[in-house]
């Protein structure tokens, strides 16, 4: 089994920055591509960013590129999401997930076997 625990969420003002962390335990962290998703009530879970096993390749949707950056530290079994210039529409529960493959299906929820419990990010205007 793989356990994922997110942290770093909170209440911030528009324009602020926030860094989320996701600590992973249970199996070899470096074997998994990792991603961040977010979800608001009544909406589907949305892909935010992904990073490959070695940490030398990332993918971020065009709509978030330039503000959100994913990184990982395989020595610490942790993946991060740096969020800058936050907007009220970034308000959501943010989840990290451990995936099966680094590839075209990265944004597909079904590609992920393990999820964290989520951390709330609230951006006030």
GROMACS .gro file of C-alpha atoms in nm:
model
  125
    1UNK     CA    1   0.000   0.000   0.000
    2UNK     CA    2   0.096   0.359  -0.058
    3UNK     CA    3  -0.003   0.638   0.178
    4UNK     CA    4  -0.013   1.002   0.071
    5UNK     CA    5  -0.053   1.293   0.311
    6UNK     CA    6  -0.095   1.648   0.185
    7UNK     CA    7  -0.016   1.957   0.385
    8UNK     CA    8   0.033   2.329   0.337
    9UNK     CA    9  -0.317   2.440   0.251
   10UNK     CA   10  -0.485   2.737   0.412
   11UNK     CA   11  -0.650   3.073   0.368
   12UNK     CA   12  -0.459   3.331   0.166
   13UNK     CA   13  -0.534   3.652  -0.019
   14UNK     CA   14  -0.540   3.696  -0.394
   15UNK     CA   15  -0.188   3.744  -0.526
   16UNK     CA   16  -0.025   3.543  -0.248
   17UNK     CA   17   0.180   3.227  -0.287
   18UNK     CA   18   0.144   2.890  -0.125
   19UNK     CA   19   0.342   2.567  -0.137
   20UNK     CA   20   0.170   2.236  -0.089
   21UNK     CA   21   0.355   1.921   0.013
   22UNK     CA   22   0.263   1.558  -0.023
   23UNK     CA   23   0.455   1.303   0.180
   24UNK     CA   24   0.446   0.950   0.045
   25UNK     CA   25   0.516   0.627   0.230
   26UNK     CA   26   0.467   0.258   0.184
   27UNK     CA   27   0.651   0.178  -0.138
   28UNK     CA   28   0.930   0.310  -0.353
   29UNK     CA   29   0.834   0.671  -0.411
   30UNK     CA   30   1.065   0.710  -0.709
   31UNK     CA   31   0.875   0.439  -0.897
   32UNK     CA   32   0.566   0.657  -0.939
   33UNK     CA   33   0.486   0.956  -1.151
   34UNK     CA   34   0.307   1.200  -0.925
   35UNK     CA   35   0.037   1.454  -0.989
   36UNK     CA   36  -0.175   1.717  -0.824
   37UNK     CA   37  -0.547   1.755  -0.883
   38UNK     CA   38  -0.805   1.991  -0.739
   39UNK     CA   39  -1.178   1.980  -0.687
   40UNK     CA   40  -1.455   2.221  -0.597
   41UNK     CA   41  -1.805   2.119  -0.485
   42UNK     CA   42  -2.020   1.997  -0.770
   43UNK     CA   43  -1.734   1.980  -1.018
   44UNK     CA   44  -1.511   1.703  -1.147
   45UNK     CA   45  -1.162   1.664  -1.012
   46UNK     CA   46  -0.927   1.870  -1.229
   47UNK     CA   47  -0.568   1.791  -1.323
   48UNK     CA   48  -0.326   2.059  -1.204
   49UNK     CA   49   0.028   1.931  -1.267
   50UNK     CA   50   0.227   1.612  -1.306
   51UNK     CA   51   0.590   1.508  -1.273
   52UNK     CA   52   0.768   1.196  -1.391
   53UNK     CA   53   0.948   0.945  -1.172
   54UNK     CA   54   1.290   1.109  -1.193
   55UNK     CA   55   1.158   1.462  -1.164
   56UNK     CA   56   1.310   1.580  -1.493
   57UNK     CA   57   0.985   1.612  -1.685
   58UNK     CA   58   0.669   1.796  -1.585
   59UNK     CA   59   0.334   1.876  -1.737
   60UNK     CA   60   0.106   2.164  -1.647
   61UNK     CA   61  -0.207   2.271  -1.832
   62UNK     CA   62  -0.163   2.589  -2.033
   63UNK     CA   63  -0.419   2.763  -1.813
   64UNK     CA   64  -0.198   2.716  -1.506
   65UNK     CA   65   0.147   2.729  -1.659
   66UNK     CA   66   0.353   3.015  -1.524
   67UNK     CA   67   0.174   3.021  -1.190
   68UNK     CA   68   0.186   2.657  -1.073
   69UNK     CA   69   0.503   2.449  -1.055
   70UNK     CA   70   0.536   2.088  -0.949
   71UNK     CA   71   0.858   1.940  -0.814
   72UNK     CA   72   0.969   1.637  -0.617
   73UNK     CA   73   1.243   1.528  -0.384
   74UNK     CA   74   1.291   1.154  -0.412
   75UNK     CA   75   1.527   1.152  -0.115
   76UNK     CA   76   1.246   1.291   0.101
   77UNK     CA   77   0.962   1.097  -0.064
   78UNK     CA   78   0.780   1.424  -0.115
   79UNK     CA   79   0.616   1.604  -0.404
   80UNK     CA   80   0.545   1.976  -0.398
   81UNK     CA   81   0.314   2.221  -0.568
   82UNK     CA   82   0.427   2.582  -0.572
   83UNK     CA   83   0.136   2.814  -0.642
   84UNK     CA   84   0.199   3.179  -0.715
   85UNK     CA   85  -0.027   3.474  -0.793
   86UNK     CA   86  -0.322   3.289  -0.647
   87UNK     CA   87  -0.672   3.382  -0.755
   88UNK     CA   88  -1.011   3.326  -0.592
   89UNK     CA   89  -1.090   3.072  -0.864
   90UNK     CA   90  -0.798   2.860  -0.739
   91UNK     CA   91  -1.001   2.788  -0.426
   92UNK     CA   92  -1.043   2.411  -0.404
   93UNK     CA   93  -0.941   2.097  -0.223
   94UNK     CA   94  -0.604   1.991  -0.361
   95UNK     CA   95  -0.511   1.624  -0.387
   96UNK     CA   96  -0.188   1.449  -0.470
   97UNK     CA   97  -0.191   1.115  -0.646
   98UNK     CA   98   0.052   0.841  -0.741
   99UNK     CA   99   0.014   0.729  -1.098
  100UNK     CA  100   0.086   0.419  -1.308
  101UNK     CA  101   0.252   0.561  -1.614
  102UNK     CA  102   0.410   0.882  -1.736
  103UNK     CA  103   0.240   0.940  -2.068
  104UNK     CA  104  -0.061   1.071  -2.262
  105UNK     CA  105  -0.309   0.956  -1.996
  106UNK     CA  106  -0.150   1.163  -1.722
  107UNK     CA  107  -0.460   1.378  -1.678
  108UNK     CA  108  -0.693   1.079  -1.656
  109UNK     CA  109  -0.818   1.010  -1.302
  110UNK     CA  110  -0.833   0.638  -1.380
  111UNK     CA  111  -0.454   0.630  -1.416
  112UNK     CA  112  -0.410   0.685  -1.043
  113UNK     CA  113  -0.429   0.412  -0.783
  114UNK     CA  114  -0.339   0.610  -0.474
  115UNK     CA  115  -0.473   0.942  -0.346
  116UNK     CA  116  -0.421   1.163  -0.048
  117UNK     CA  117  -0.702   1.293   0.168
  118UNK     CA  118  -0.676   1.645   0.029
  119UNK     CA  119  -0.588   1.986   0.166
  120UNK     CA  120  -0.812   2.292   0.143
  121UNK     CA  121  -0.685   2.604  -0.029
  122UNK     CA  122  -0.900   2.914   0.000
  123UNK     CA  123  -0.810   3.234  -0.180
  124UNK     CA  124  -0.996   3.547  -0.073
  125UNK     CA  125  -1.039   3.846  -0.303
   0.00000   0.00000   0.00000
